[in-house]
Coordinates of C-alpha atoms in Angstrom, one line a residue:
X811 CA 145.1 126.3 -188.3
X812 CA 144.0 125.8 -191.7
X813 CA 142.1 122.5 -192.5
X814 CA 142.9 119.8 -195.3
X815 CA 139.8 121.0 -197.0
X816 CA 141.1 124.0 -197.2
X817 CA 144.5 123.2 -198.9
X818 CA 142.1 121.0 -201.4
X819 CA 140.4 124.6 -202.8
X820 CA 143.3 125.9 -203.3
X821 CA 145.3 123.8 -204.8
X822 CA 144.2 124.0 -208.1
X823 CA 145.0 127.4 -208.1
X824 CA 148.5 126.7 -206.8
X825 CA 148.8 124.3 -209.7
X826 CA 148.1 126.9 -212.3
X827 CA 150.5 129.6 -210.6
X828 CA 153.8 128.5 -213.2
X829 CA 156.5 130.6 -211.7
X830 CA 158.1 128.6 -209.1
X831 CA 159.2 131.3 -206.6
X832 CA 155.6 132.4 -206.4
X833 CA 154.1 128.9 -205.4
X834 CA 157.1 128.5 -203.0
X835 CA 156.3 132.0 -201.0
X836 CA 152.7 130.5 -200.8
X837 CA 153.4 127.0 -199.7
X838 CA 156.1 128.8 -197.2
X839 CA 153.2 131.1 -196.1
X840 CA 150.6 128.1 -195.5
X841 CA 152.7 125.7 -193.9
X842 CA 153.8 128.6 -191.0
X843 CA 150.1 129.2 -190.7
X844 CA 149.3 125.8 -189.9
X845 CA 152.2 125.0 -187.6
X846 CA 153.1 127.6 -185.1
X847 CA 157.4 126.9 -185.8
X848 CA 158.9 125.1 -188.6
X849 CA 162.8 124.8 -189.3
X850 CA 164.3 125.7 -192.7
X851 CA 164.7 122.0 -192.9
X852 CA 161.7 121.4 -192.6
X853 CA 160.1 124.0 -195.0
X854 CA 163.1 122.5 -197.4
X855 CA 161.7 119.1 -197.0
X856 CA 158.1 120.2 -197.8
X857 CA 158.9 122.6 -200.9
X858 CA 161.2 119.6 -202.3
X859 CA 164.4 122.4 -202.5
X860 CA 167.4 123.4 -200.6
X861 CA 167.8 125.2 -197.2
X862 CA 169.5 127.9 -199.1
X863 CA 166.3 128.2 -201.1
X864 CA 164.4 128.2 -198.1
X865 CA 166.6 131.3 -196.5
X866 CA 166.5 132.7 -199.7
X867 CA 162.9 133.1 -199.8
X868 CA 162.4 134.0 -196.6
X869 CA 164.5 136.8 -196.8
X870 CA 162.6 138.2 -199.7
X871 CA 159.5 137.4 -198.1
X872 CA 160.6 139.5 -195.1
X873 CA 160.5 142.8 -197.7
X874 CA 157.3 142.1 -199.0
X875 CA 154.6 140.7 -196.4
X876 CA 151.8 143.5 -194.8
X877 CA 153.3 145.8 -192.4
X878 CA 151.1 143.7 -189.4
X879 CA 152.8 140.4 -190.5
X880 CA 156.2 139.2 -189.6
X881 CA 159.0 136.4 -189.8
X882 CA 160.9 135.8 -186.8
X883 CA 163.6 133.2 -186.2
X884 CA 163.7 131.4 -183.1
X885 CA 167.3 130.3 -183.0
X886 CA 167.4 126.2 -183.5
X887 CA 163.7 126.3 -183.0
X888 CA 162.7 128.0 -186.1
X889 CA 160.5 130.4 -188.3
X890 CA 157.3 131.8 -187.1
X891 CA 154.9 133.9 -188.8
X892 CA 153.4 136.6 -186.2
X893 CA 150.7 139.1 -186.9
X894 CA 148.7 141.7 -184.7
X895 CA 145.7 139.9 -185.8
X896 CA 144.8 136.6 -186.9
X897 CA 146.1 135.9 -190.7
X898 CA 143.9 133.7 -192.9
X899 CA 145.0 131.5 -195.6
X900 CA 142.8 133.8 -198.8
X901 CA 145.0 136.8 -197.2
X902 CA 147.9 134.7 -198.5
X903 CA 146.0 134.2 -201.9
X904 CA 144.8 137.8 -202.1
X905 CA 148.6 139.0 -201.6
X906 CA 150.6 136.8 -204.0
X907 CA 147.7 136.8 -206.4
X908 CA 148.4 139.6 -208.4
X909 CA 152.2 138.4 -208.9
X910 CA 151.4 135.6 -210.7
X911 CA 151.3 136.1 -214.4
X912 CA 149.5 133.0 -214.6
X913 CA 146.8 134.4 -212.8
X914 CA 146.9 137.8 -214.8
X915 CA 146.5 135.0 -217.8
X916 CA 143.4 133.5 -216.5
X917 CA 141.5 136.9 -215.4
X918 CA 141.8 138.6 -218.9
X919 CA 140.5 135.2 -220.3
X920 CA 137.6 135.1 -217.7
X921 CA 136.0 138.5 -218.6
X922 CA 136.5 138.1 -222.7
X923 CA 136.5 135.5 -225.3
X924 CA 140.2 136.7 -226.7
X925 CA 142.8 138.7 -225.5
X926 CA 145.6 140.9 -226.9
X927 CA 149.2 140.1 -226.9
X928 CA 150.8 142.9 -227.4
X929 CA 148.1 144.8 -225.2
X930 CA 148.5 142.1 -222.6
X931 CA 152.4 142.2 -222.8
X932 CA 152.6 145.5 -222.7
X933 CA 150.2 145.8 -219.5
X934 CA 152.2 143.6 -217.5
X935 CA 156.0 143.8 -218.6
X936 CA 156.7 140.6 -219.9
X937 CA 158.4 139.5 -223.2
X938 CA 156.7 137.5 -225.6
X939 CA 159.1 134.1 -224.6
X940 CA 158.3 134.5 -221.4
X941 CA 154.4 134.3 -221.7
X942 CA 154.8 131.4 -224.4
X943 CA 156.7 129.5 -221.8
X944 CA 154.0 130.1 -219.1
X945 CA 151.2 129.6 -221.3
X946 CA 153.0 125.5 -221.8
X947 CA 153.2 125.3 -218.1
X948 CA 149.6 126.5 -217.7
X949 CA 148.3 123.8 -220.7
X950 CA 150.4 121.0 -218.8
X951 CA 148.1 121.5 -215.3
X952 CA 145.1 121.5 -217.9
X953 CA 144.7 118.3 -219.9
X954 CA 142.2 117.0 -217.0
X955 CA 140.0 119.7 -217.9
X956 CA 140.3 118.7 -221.7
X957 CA 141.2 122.7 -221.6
X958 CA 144.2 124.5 -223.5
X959 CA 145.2 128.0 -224.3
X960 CA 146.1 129.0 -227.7
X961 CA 149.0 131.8 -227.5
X962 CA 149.7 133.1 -231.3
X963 CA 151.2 136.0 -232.0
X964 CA 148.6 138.5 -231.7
X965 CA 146.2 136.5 -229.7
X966 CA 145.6 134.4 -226.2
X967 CA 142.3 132.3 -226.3
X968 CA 141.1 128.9 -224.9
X969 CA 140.3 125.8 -226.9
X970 CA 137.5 123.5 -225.6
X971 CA 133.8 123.2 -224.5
X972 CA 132.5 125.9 -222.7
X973 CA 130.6 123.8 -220.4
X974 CA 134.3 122.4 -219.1
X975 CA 135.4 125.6 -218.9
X976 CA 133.2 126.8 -216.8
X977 CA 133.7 123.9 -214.6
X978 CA 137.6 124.8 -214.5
X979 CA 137.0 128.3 -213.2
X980 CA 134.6 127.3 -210.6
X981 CA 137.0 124.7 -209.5
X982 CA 139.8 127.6 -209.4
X983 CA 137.9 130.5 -208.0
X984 CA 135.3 129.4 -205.6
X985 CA 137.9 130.2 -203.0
X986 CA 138.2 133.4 -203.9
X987 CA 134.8 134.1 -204.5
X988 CA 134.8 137.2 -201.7
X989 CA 138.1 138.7 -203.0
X990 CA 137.7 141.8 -205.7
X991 CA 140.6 140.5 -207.6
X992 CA 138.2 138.0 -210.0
X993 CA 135.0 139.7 -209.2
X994 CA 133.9 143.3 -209.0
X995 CA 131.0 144.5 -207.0
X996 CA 131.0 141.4 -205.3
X997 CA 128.4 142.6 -202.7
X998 CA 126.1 143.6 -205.0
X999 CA 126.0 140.5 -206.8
X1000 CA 125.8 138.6 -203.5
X1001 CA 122.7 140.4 -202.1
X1002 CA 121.2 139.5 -205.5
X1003 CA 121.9 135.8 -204.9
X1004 CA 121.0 135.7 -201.4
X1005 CA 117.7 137.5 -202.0
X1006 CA 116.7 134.7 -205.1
X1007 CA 117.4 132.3 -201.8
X1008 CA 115.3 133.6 -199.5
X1009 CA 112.4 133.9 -201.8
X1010 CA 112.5 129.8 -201.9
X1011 CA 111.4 129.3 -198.8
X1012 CA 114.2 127.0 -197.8
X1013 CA 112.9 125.8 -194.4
X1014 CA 115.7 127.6 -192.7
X1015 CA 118.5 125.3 -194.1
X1016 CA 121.7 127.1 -194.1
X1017 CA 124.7 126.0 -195.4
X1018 CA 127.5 128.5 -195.8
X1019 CA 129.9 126.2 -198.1
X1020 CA 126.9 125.7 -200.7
X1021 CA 126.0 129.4 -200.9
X1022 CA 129.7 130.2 -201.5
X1023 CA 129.7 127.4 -204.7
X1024 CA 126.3 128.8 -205.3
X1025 CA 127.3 132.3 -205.7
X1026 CA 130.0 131.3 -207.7
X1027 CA 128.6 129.7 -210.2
X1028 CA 126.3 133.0 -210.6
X1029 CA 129.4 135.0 -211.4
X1030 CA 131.2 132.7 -213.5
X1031 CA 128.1 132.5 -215.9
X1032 CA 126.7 135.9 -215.7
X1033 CA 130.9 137.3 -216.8
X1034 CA 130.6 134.3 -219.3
X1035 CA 127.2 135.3 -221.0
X1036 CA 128.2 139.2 -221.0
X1037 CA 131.3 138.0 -222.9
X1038 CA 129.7 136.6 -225.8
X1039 CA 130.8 132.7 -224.8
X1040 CA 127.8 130.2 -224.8
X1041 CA 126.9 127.0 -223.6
X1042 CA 126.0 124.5 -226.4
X1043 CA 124.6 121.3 -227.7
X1044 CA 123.4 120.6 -224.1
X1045 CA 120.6 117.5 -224.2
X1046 CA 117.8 118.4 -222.1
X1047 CA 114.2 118.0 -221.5
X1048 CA 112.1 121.4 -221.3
X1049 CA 108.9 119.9 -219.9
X1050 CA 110.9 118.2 -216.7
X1051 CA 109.3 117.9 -213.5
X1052 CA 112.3 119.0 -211.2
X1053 CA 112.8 122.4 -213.7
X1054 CA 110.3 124.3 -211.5
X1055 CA 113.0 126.4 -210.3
X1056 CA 113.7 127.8 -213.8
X1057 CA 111.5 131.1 -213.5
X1058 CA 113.3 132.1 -210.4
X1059 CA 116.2 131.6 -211.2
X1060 CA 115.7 133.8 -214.9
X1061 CA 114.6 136.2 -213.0
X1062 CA 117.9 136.3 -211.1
X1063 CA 120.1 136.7 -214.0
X1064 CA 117.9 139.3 -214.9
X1065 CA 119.1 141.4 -212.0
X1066 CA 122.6 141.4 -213.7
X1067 CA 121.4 142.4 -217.4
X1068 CA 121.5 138.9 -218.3
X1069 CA 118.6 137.4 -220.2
X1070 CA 119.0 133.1 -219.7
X1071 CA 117.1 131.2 -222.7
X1072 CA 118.0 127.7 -224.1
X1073 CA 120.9 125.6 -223.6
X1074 CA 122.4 129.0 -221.0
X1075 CA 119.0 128.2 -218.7
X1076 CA 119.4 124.4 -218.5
X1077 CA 122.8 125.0 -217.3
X1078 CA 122.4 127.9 -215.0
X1079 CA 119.7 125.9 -213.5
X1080 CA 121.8 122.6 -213.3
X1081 CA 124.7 124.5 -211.7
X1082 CA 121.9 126.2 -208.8
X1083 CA 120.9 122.0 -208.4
X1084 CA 124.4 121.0 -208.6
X1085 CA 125.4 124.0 -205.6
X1086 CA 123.1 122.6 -202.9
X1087 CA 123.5 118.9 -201.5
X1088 CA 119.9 118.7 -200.2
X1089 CA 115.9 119.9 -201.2
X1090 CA 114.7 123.1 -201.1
X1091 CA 111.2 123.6 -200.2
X1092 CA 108.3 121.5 -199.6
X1093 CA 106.9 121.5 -203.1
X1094 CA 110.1 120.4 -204.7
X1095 CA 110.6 117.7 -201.9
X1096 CA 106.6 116.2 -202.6
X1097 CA 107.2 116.7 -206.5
X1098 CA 110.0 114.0 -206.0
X1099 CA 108.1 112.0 -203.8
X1100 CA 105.2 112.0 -206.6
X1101 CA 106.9 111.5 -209.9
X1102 CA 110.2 109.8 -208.5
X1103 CA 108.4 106.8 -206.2
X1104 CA 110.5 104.2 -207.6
X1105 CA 113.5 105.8 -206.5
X1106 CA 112.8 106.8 -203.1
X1107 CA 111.9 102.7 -202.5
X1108 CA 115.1 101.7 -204.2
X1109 CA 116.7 104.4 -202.3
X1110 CA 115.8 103.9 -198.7
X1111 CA 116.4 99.8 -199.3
X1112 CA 120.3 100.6 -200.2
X1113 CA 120.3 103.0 -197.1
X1114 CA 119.1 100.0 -194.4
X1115 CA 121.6 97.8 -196.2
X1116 CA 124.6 100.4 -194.9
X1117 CA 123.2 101.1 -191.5
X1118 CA 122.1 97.2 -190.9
X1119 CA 118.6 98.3 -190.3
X1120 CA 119.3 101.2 -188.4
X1121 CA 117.7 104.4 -189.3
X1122 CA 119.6 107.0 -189.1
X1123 CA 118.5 110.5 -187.5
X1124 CA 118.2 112.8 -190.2
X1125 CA 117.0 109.5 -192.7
X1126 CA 114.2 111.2 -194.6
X1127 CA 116.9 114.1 -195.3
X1128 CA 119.2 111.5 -196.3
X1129 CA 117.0 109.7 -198.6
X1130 CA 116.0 113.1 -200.0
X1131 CA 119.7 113.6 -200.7
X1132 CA 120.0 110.5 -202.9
X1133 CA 117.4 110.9 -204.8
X1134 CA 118.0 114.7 -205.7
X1135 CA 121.5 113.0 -207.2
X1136 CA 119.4 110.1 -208.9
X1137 CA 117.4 113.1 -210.5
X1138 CA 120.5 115.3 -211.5
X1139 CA 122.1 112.3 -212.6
X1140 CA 119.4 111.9 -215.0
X1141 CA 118.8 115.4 -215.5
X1142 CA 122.3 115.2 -217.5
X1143 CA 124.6 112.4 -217.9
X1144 CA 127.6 114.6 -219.1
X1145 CA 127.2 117.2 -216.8
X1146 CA 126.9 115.2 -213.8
X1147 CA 130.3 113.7 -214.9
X1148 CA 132.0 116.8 -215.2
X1149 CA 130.8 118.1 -212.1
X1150 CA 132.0 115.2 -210.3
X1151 CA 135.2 115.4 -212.0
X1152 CA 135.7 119.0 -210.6
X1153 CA 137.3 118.0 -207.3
X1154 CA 139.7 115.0 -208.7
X1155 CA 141.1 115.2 -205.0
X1156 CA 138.1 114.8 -203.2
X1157 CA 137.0 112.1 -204.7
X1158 CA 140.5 110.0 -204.5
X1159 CA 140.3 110.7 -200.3
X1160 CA 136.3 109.3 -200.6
X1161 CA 137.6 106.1 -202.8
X1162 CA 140.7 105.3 -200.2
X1163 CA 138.3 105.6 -197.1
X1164 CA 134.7 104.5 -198.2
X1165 CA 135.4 102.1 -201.1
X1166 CA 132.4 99.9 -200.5
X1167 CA 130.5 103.1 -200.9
X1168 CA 132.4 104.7 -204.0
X1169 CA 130.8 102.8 -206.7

């Protein structure tokens, strides 16, 4: 069963899929892998449509799924989706992704700064109406991102910051970060990654989500860099005390033919700050403790006031938490903000349930 984190990763992606029989296949897909049998009804209810819909979908669904996956009806009980093996939700992704124009969209405007039309067009069978009216769906789902894309005549390209675009595809793809669809050589550039962690002497702290959003961000910025698109007008300061992380990770983007310098470094090394929740190594952690005092005292003051005096466990580790996002909060203001702002969702479920501790 897939969880409700899950469905959070990808549903920005499902948002940006505009044709409607697509997304429905999907949603059909997921909600049979979470609940073993489901009535048309049901699914009908879900997708917001009509049972005939429903059976209409199904049926073409029945023609197109893997050879090892099938639909069966159980009479008044239901659909179920059966498999020889275990079917995970990113096999769902990884199937339909290549149907969705809106994807094909995004992809070419990953790897370069413009596209062609008529190349584009030509390469996947569409008219030119048809790819103007999924280009206004697409800019609909991306005024939160103060993104759009500019569709003339001859040319597909994005309008805004760099910096928020960036954000928007590592909000879209760090689900698919293992799948060859976005990214190429993918376990070459994961190796690379993983090797720059080990040589940071993390004190054996492991966490598999962080690496994922880690290694992430290292794709979307190296394919970003290679593409002539920069990061600008960044405010930083060179001489910080928390930037000791800088030569390691240069030497990383290296690996991939990338040389970071400037307003690229400060935010490559913000987004490797940003991708892990907790402290590093020993010297980063007594570098805080030295130059920082005032907010570890401040720090460990508000966490007594939640626990009522009652220290927690892992307290130290907490308190190191905080202050690592004091310190990237003052590392950069706007890029804090827009890193927050990537999971909208999340932070909605975390105001409803904790609203003493949201502010």
């Amino acid at each position: 069963m897939e969880s409700e984190e899950g469905e959070i990763m990808y549903s920005l992606a499902k948002q940006m899929i505009s044709e409607k029989e697509v997304r429905r296949k999907i949603t059909i897909l997921e909600q049979l892998l979470s609940t073993a049998q489901m009535t048309t009804k049901d699914l009908a209810q879900q997708l917001g449509v009509s049972q005939r819909t429903v059976f209409h979908d199904l049926q073409t669904l029945r023609y197109e799924l893997p050879e090892d996956w099938q639909l069966e009806a159980q009479g008044n009980q239901g659909v179920s989706l059966t498999a020889s093996r275990p079917v995970a939700l990113y096999e769902v992704w990884e199937f339909y992704m290549e149907q969705s124009l809106a994807m094909a969209v995004l992809k070419g405007l990953l790897f370069k700064r413009e596209l062609s039309v008529v190349s584009f067009l030509m390469d996947n069978g569409v008219s030119y109406e048809t790819l103007k009216r999924q280009v206004q769906k697409m800019n609909q789902e991306l005024t939160d991102f103060q993104l759009t894309i500019r569709l003339t005549r001859s040319q597909l390209s994005w309008v805004g910051e760099e910096s928020s675009l960036r954000v928007f595809y590592h909000r879209l793809l760090t689900p698919f970060t293992h799948q060859h669809f976005f990214f190429e050589d993918y376990q070459v550039h994961e190796s690379n990654y993983r090797d720059f962690l080990a040589s940071l002497k993390r004190q054996n702290k492991q966490a598999k989500t962080e690496e994922i959003f880690g290694i992430c961000w290292f794709f979307i910025n190296t394919i970003r860099i290679k593409a002539g698109c920069s990061i600008e007008n960044l405010h930083y300061e060179e001489d910080d005390l928390a930037f000791s992380y800088q030569e390691s990770i240069q030497a990383l983007y290296q690996k991939e033919g990338v040389l970071l310098k400037g307003d690229e470094a400060f935010f490559a090394y913000f987004c490797f700050l940003e991708s892990w929740s907790y402290l590093l190594s020993p010297d980063v952690s007594q570098l805080l403790q030295k130059n920082y005092g005032h907010l570890f005292q401040r720090g460990k003051a508000y966490l007594n006031t939640l626990v009522e005096g009652v220290l927690l466990a892992d307290d130290q580790e907490l308190l190191e938490d905080l202050v690592l996002f004091q310190v990237k909060y003052y590392e950069s203001k706007s890029l804090t903000d827009k890193f927050l702002g990537e999971y909208a969702e999340v932070l909605h479920v975390c105001q409803e349930k904790f609203p003493s501790l949201y502010q």
